[in-house]
PDB file of C-alpha atoms and ligand atoms in Angstrom:
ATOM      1  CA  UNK Y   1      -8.311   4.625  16.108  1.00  0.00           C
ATOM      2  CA  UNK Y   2      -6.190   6.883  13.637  1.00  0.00           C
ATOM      3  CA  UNK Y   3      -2.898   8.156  14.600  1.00  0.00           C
ATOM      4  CA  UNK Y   4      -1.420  10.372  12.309  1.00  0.00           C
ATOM      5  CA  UNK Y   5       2.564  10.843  12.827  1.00  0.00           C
ATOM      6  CA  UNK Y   6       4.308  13.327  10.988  1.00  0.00           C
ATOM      7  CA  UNK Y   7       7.917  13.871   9.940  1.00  0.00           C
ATOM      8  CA  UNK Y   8       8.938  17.052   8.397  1.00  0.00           C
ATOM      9  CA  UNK Y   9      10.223  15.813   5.406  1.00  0.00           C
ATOM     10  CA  UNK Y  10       9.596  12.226   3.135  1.00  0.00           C
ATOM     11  CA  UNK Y  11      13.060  10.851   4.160  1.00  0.00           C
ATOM     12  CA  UNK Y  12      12.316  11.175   8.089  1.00  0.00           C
ATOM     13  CA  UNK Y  13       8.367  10.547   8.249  1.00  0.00           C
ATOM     14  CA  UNK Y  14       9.572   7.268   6.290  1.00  0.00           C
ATOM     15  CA  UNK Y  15      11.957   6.192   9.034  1.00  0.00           C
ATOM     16  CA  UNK Y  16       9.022   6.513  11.674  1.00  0.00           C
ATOM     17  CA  UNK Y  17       6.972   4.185   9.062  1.00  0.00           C
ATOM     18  CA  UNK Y  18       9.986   1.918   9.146  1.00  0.00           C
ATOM     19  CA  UNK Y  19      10.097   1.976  12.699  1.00  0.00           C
ATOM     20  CA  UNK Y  20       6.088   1.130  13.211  1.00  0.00           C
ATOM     21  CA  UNK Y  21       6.459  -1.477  10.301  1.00  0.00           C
ATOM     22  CA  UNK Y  22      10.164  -2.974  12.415  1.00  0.00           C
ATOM     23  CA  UNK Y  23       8.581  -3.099  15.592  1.00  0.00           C
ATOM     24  CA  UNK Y  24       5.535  -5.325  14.312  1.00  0.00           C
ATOM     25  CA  UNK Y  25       8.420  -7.681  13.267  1.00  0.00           C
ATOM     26  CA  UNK Y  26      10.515  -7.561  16.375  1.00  0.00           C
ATOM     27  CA  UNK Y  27       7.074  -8.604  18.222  1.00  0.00           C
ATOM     28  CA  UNK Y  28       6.526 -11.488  15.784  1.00  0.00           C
ATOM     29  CA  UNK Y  29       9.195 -12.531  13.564  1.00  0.00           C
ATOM     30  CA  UNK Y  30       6.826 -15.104  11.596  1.00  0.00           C
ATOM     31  CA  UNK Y  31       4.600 -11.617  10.829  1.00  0.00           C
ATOM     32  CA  UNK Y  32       2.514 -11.848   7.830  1.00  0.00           C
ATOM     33  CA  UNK Y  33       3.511  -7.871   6.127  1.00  0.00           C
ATOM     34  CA  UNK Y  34       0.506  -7.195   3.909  1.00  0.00           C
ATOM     35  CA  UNK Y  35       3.262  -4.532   1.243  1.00  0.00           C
ATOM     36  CA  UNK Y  36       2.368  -1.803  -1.394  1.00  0.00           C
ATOM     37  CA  UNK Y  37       3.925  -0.621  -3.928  1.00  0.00           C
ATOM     38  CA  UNK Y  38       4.301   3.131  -5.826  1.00  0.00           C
ATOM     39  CA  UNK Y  39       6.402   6.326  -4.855  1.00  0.00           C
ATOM     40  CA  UNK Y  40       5.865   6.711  -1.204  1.00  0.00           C
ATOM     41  CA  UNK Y  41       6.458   3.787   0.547  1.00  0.00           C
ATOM     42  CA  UNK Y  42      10.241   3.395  -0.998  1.00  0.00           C
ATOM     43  CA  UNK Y  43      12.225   5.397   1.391  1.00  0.00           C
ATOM     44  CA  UNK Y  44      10.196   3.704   4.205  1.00  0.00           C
ATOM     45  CA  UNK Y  45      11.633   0.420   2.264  1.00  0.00           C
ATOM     46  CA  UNK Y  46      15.461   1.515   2.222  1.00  0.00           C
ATOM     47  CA  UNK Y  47      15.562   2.000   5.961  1.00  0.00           C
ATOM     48  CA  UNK Y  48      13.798  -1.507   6.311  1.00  0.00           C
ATOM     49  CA  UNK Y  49      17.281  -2.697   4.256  1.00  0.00           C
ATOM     50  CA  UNK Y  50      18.968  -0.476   6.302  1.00  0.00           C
ATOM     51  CA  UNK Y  51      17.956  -2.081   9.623  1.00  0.00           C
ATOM     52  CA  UNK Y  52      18.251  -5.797   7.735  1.00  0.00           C
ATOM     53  CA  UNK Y  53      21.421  -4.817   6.957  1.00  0.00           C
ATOM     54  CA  UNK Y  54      22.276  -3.736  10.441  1.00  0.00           C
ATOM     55  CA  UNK Y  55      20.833  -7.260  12.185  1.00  0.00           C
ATOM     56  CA  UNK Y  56      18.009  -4.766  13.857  1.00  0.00           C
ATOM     57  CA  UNK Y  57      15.449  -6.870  12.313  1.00  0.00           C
ATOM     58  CA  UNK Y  58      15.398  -9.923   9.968  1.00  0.00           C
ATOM     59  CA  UNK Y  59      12.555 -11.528   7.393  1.00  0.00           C
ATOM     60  CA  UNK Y  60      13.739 -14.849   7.586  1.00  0.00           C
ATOM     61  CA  UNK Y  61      10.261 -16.055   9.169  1.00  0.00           C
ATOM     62  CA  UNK Y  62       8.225 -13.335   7.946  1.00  0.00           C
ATOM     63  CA  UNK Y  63       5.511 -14.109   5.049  1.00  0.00           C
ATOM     64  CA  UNK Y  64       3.901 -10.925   2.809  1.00  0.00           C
ATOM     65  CA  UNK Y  65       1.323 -10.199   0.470  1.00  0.00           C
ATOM     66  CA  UNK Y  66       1.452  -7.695  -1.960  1.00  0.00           C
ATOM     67  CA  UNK Y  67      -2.038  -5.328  -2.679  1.00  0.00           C
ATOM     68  CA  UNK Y  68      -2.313  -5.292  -6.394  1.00  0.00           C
ATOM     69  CA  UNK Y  69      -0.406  -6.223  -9.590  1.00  0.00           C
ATOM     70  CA  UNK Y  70      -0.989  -4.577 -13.580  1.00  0.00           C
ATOM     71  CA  UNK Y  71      -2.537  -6.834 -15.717  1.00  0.00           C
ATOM     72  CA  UNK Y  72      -0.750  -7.368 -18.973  1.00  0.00           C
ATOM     73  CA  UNK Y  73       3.063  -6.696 -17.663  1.00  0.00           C
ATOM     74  CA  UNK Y  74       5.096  -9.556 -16.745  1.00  0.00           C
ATOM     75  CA  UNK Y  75       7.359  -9.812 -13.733  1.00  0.00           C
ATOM     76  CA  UNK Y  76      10.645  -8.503 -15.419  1.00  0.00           C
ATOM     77  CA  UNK Y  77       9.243  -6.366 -16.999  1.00  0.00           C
ATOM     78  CA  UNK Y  78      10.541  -2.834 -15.139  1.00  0.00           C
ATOM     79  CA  UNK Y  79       7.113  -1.656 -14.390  1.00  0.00           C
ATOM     80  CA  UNK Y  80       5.325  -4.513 -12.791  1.00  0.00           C
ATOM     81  CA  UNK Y  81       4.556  -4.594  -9.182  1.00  0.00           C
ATOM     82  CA  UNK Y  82       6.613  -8.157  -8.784  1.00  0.00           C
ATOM     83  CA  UNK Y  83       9.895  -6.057 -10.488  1.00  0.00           C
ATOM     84  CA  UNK Y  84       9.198  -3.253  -8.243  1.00  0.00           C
ATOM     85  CA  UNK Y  85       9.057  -5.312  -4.837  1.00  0.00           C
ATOM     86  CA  UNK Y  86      12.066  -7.167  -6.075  1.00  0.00           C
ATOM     87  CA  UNK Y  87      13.992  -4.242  -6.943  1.00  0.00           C
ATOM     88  CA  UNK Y  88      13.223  -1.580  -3.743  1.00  0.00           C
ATOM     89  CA  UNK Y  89      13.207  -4.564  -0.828  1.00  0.00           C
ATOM     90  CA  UNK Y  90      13.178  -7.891  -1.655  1.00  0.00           C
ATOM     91  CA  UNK Y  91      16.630  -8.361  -3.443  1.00  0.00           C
ATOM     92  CA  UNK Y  92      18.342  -6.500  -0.735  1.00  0.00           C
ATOM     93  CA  UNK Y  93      16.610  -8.328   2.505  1.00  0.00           C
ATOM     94  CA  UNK Y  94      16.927 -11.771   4.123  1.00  0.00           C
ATOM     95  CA  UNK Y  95      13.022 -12.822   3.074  1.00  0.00           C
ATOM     96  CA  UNK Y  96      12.463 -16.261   1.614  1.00  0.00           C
ATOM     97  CA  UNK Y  97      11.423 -15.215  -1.634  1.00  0.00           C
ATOM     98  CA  UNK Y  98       9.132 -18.888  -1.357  1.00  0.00           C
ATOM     99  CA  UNK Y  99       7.213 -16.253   1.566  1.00  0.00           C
ATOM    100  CA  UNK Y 100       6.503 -13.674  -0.804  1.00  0.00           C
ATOM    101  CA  UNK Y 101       3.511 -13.039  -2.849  1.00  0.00           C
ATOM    102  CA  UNK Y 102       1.841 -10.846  -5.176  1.00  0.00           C
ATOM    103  CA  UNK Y 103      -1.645 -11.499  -7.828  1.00  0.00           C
ATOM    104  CA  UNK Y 104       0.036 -12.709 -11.471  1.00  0.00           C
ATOM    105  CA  UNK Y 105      -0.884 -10.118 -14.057  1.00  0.00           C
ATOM    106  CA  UNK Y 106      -0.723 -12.877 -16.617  1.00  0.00           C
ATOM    107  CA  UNK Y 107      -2.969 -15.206 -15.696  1.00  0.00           C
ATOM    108  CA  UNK Y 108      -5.344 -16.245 -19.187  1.00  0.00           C
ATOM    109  CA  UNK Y 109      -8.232 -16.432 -16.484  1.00  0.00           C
ATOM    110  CA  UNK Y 110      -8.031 -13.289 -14.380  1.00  0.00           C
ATOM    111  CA  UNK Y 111     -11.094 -14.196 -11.840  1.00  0.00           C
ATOM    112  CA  UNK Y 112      -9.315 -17.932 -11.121  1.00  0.00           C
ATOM    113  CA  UNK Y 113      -6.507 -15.702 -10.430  1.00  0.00           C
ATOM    114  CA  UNK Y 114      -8.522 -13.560  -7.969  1.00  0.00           C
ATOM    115  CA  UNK Y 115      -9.700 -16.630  -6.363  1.00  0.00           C
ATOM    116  CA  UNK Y 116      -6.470 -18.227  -6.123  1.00  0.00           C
ATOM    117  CA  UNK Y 117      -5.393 -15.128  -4.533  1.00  0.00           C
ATOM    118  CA  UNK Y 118      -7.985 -14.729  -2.112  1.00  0.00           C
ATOM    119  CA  UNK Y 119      -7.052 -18.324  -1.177  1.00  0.00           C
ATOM    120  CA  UNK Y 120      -3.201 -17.406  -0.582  1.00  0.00           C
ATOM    121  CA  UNK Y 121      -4.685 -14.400   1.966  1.00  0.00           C
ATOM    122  CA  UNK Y 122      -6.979 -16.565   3.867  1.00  0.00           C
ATOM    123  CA  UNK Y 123      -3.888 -19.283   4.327  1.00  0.00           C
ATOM    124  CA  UNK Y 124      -1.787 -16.834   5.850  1.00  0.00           C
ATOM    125  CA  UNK Y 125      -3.918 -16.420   8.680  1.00  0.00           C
ATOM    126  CA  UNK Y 126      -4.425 -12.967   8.747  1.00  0.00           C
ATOM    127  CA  UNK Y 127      -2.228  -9.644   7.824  1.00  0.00           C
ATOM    128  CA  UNK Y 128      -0.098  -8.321  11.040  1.00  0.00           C
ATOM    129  CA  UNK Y 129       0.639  -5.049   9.493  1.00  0.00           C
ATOM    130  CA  UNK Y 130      -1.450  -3.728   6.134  1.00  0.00           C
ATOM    131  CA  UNK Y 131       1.045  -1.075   4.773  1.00  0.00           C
ATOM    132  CA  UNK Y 132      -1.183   0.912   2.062  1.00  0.00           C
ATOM    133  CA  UNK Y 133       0.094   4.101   0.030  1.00  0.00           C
ATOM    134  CA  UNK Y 134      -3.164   6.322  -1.024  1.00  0.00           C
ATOM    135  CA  UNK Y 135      -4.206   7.489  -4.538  1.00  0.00           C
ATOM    136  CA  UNK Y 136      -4.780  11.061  -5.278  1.00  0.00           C
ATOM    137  CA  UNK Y 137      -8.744  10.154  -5.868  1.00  0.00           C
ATOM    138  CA  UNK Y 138      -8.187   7.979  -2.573  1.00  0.00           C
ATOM    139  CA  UNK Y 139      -7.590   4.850  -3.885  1.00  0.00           C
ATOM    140  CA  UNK Y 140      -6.342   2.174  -1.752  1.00  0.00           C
ATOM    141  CA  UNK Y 141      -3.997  -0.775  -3.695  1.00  0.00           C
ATOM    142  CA  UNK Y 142      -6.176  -0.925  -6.495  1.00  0.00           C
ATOM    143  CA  UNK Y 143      -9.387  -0.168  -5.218  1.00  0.00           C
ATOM    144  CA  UNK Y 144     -10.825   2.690  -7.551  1.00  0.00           C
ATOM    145  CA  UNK Y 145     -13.863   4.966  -6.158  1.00  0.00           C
ATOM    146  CA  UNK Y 146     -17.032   2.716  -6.966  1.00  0.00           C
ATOM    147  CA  UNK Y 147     -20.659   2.196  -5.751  1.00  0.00           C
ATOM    148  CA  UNK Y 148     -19.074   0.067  -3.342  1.00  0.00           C
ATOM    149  CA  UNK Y 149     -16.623  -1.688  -1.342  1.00  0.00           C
ATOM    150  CA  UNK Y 150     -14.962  -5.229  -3.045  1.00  0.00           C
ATOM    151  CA  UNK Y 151     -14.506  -7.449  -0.178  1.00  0.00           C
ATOM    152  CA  UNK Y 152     -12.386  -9.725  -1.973  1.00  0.00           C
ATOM    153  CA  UNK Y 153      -9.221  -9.715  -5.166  1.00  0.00           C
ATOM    154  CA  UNK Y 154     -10.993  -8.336  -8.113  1.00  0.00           C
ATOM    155  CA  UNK Y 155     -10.067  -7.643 -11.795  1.00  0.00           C
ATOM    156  CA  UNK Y 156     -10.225  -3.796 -11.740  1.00  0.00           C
ATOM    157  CA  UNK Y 157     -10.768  -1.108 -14.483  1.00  0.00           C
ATOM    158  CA  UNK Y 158      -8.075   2.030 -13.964  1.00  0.00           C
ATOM    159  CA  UNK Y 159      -9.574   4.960 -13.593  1.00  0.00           C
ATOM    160  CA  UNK Y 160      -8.645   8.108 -15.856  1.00  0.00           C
ATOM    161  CA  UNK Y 161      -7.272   9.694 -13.178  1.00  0.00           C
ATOM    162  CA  UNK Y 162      -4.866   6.686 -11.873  1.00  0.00           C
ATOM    163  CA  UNK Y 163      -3.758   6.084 -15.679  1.00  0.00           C
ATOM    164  CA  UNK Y 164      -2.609   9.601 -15.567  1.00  0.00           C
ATOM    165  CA  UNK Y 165      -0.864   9.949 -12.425  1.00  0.00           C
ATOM    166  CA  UNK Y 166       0.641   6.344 -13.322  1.00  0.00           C
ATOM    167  CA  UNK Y 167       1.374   7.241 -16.302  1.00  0.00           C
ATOM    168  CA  UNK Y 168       4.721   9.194 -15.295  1.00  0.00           C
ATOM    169  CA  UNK Y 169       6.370   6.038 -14.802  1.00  0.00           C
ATOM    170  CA  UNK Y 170       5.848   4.477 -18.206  1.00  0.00           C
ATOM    171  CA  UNK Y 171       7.930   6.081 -21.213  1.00  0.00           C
ATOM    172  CA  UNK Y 172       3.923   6.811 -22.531  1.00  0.00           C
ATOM    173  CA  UNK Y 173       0.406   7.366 -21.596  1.00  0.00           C
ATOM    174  CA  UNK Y 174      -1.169   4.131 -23.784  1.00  0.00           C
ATOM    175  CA  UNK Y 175       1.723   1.837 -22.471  1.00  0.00           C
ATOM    176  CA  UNK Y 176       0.076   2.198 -19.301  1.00  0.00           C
ATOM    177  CA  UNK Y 177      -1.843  -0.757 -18.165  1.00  0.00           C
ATOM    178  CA  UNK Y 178      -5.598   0.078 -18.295  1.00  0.00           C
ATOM    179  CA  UNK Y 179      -6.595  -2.752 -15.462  1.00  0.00           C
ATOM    180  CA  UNK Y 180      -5.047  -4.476 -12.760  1.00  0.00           C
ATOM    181  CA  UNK Y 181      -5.552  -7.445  -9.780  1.00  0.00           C
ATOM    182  CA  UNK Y 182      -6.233  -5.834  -6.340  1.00  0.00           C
ATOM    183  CA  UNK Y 183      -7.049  -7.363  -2.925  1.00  0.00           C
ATOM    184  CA  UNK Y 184     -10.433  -6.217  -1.670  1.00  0.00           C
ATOM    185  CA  UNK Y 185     -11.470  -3.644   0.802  1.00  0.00           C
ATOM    186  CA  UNK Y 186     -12.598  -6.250   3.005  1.00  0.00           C
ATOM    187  CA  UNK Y 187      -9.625  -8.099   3.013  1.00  0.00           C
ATOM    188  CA  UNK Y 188      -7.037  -4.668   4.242  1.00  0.00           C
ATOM    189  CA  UNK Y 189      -9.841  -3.870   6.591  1.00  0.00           C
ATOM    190  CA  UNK Y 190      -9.372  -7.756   8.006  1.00  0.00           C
ATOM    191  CA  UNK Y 191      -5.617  -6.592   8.841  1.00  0.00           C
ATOM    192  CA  UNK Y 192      -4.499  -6.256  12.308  1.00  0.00           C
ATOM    193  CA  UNK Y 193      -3.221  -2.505  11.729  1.00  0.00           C
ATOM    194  CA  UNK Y 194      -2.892  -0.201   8.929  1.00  0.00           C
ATOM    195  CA  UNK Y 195       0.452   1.625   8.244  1.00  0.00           C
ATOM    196  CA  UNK Y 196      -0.306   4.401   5.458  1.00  0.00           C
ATOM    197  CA  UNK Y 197       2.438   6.653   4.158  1.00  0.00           C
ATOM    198  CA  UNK Y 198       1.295   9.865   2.243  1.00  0.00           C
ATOM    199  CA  UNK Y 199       3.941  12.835   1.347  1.00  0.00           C
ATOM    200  CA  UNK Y 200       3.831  16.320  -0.296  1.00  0.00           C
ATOM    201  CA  UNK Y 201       1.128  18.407  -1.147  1.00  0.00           C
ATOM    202  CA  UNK Y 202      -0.460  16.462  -3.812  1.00  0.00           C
ATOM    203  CA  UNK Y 203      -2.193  14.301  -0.922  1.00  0.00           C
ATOM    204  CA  UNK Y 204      -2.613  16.871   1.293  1.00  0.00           C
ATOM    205  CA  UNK Y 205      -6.269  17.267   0.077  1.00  0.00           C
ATOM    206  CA  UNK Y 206      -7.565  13.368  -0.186  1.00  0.00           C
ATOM    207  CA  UNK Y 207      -5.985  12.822   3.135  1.00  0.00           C
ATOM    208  CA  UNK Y 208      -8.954  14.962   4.767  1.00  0.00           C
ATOM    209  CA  UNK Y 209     -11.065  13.821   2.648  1.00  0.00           C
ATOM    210  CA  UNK Y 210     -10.857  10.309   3.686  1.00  0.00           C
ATOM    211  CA  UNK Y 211      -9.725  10.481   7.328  1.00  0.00           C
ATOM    212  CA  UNK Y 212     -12.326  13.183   7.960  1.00  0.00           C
ATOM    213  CA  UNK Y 213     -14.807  13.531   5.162  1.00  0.00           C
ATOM    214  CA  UNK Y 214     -17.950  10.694   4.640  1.00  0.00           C
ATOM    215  CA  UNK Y 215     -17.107   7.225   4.630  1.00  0.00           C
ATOM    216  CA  UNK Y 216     -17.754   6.156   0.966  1.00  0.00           C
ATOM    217  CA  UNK Y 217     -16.925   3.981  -1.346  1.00  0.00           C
ATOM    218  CA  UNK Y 218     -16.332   7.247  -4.082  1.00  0.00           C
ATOM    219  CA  UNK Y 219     -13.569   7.854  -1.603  1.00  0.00           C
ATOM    220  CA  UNK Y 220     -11.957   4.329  -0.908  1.00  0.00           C
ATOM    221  CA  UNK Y 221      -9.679   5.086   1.445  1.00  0.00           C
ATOM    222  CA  UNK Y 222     -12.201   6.710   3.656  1.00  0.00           C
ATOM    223  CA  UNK Y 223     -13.588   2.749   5.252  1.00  0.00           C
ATOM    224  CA  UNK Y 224     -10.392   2.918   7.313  1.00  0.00           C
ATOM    225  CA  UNK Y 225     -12.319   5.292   9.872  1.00  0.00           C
ATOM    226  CA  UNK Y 226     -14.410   2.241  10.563  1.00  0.00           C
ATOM    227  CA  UNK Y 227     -10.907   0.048  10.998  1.00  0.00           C
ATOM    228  CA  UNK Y 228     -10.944  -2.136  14.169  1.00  0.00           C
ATOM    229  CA  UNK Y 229      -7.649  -2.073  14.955  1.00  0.00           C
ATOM    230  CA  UNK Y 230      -4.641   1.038  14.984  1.00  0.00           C
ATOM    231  CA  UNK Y 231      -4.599   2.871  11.848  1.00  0.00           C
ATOM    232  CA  UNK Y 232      -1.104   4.527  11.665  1.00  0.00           C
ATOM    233  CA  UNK Y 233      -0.753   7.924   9.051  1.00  0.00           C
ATOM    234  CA  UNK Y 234       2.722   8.565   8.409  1.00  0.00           C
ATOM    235  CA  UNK Y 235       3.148  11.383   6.526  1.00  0.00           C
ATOM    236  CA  UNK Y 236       5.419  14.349   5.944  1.00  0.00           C
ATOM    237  CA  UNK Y 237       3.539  18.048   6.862  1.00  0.00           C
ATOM    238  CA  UNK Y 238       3.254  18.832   3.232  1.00  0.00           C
ATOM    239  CA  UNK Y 239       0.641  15.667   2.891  1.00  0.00           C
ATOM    240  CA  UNK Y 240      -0.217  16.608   6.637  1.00  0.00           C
ATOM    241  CA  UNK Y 241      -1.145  20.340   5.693  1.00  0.00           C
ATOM    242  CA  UNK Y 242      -5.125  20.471   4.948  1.00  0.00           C
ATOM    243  CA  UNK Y 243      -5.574  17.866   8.072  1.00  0.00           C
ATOM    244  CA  UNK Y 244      -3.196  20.885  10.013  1.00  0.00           C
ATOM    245  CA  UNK Y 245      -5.596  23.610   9.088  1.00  0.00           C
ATOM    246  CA  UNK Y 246      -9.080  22.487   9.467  1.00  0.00           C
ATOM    247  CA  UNK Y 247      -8.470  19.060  12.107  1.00  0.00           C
ATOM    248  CA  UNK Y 248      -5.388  20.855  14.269  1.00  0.00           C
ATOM    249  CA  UNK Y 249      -6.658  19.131  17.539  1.00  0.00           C
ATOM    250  CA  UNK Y 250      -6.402  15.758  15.134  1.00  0.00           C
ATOM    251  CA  UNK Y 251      -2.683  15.977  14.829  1.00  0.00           C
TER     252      UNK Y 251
HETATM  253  C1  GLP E 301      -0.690   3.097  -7.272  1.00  0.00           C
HETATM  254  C2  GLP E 301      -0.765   1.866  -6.367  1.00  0.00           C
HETATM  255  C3  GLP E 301      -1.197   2.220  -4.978  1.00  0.00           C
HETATM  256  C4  GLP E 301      -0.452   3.439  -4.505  1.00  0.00           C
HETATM  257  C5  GLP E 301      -0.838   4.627  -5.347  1.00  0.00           C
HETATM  258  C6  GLP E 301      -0.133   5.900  -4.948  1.00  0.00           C
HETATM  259  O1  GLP E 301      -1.717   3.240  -8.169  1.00  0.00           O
HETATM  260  N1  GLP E 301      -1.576   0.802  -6.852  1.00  0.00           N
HETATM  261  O2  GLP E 301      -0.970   1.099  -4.115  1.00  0.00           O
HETATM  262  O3  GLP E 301      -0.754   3.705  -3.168  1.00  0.00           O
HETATM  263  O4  GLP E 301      -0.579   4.365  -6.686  1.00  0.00           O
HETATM  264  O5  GLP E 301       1.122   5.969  -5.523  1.00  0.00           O
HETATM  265  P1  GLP E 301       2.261   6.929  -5.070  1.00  0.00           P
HETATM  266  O6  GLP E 301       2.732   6.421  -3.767  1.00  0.00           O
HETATM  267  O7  GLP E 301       3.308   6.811  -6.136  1.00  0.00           O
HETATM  268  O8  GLP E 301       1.669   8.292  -4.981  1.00  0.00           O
END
């Protein structure tokens, strides 16, 4: 089931994905948060500090697993996923940093790393929440459009596209890394429930696409119409716009 939730603005559809995320926590304070990284889910993660901060909710007990991690960058340096978990939640929360974990970008043997990984998933004992931003060619952690669907971590190639749109956080295009570690399609789609955050117009477009177009693996995101569980879209009604006009009885 997909149920899309929308908040006029990034700052207040990120305080409903805080709220979806809080309440999986409140139910089960030894949750296992499956976490993302990139633009959209940060305001969701300063009212998640916001509520730790408060004594609403604590991460004492709670475990996570990050999607995806660059290859090449190492975890200070001020790009890497590991810096960027640190930095926007983390740091500022009550987690046992011993709980957290995300795929090493450095490792000299990148499929032992993916294996090692997968192994660190499966001893969790399954994801209670899968938070997941979405790419503007749909991609879901790392998960690029393919002929198919990785089930499990893989070493990934970045596409074009990703390089570009991830290149505005590098000072230039060719410092960008050019792969990366992901967890596999089959391993989100494992979760218990997905929590996606999408805002502004730039996703307004890919967000049909995969909640309403063909499921296919040239549009990643798209396998989460055949998720078991709750699939929750929170997004703002710029991201929500395309779904608004053609899918209004959706919304
Ligand atoms: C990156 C990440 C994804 C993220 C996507 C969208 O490439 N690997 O996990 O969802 O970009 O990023 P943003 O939220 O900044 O648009």
């Amino acid at each position: 089931m997909i149920k899309f939730i929308c908040g006029k603005t990034n700052e207040e559809a990120s305080v409903l994905a805080a709220n979806v995320m809080a309440d999986v926590i409140k139910a089960k304070p030894d949750a296992v948060l499956g976490l993302a990284t990139g633009s959209s889910p940060i305001n969701m993660y300063k009212e998640l500090i916001r509520m730790c901060s408060a004594g609403e909710i604590s991460f004492k007990a709670v475990k996570s697993v990050n999607l995806d991690e660059y290859v090449g960058l190492t975890p200070d340096h001020d790009q890497s996923y590991a810096y960027f978990m640190n930095d926007n939640l983390f740091a500022h929360i009550d987690i046992d940093k011993a709980n957290t974990n995300l795929p090493s970008g450095l490792a000299a043997d990148p499929a032992a790393e993916c294996k090692r990984y997968d192994a660190v998933i499966e001893s969790m004992g399954g994801v209670d929440i899968q938070l997941l931003g979405i790419g503007n060619n749909g991609h879901i952690g790392f998960n690029e459009p393919d002929t198919h669907f990785p089930k499990t971590t893989s070493l990934v190639n970045l596409t074009d596209s990703t390089i570009d749109a991830n290149s505005r956080f590098f000072a230039s295009r060719d410092l960008v890394p050019t792969k990366a570690i992901s967890m596999g399609i089959g391993q989100i789609m494992n979760a218990k429930k997905v929590l996606l955050v999408a805002f502004g117009t730039g996703k307004a477009e890919i967000l049909e696409k995969s909640f309403f177009g063909p499921v296919t693996p040239e549009v990643p995101a798209s396998i989460l119409q055949f998720f078991k569980g709750e699939v929750v879209v929170c997004a703002d009604e710029a991201a929500l716009s395309v779904i608004k006009e053609k899918h209004p009885e959706a919304l």
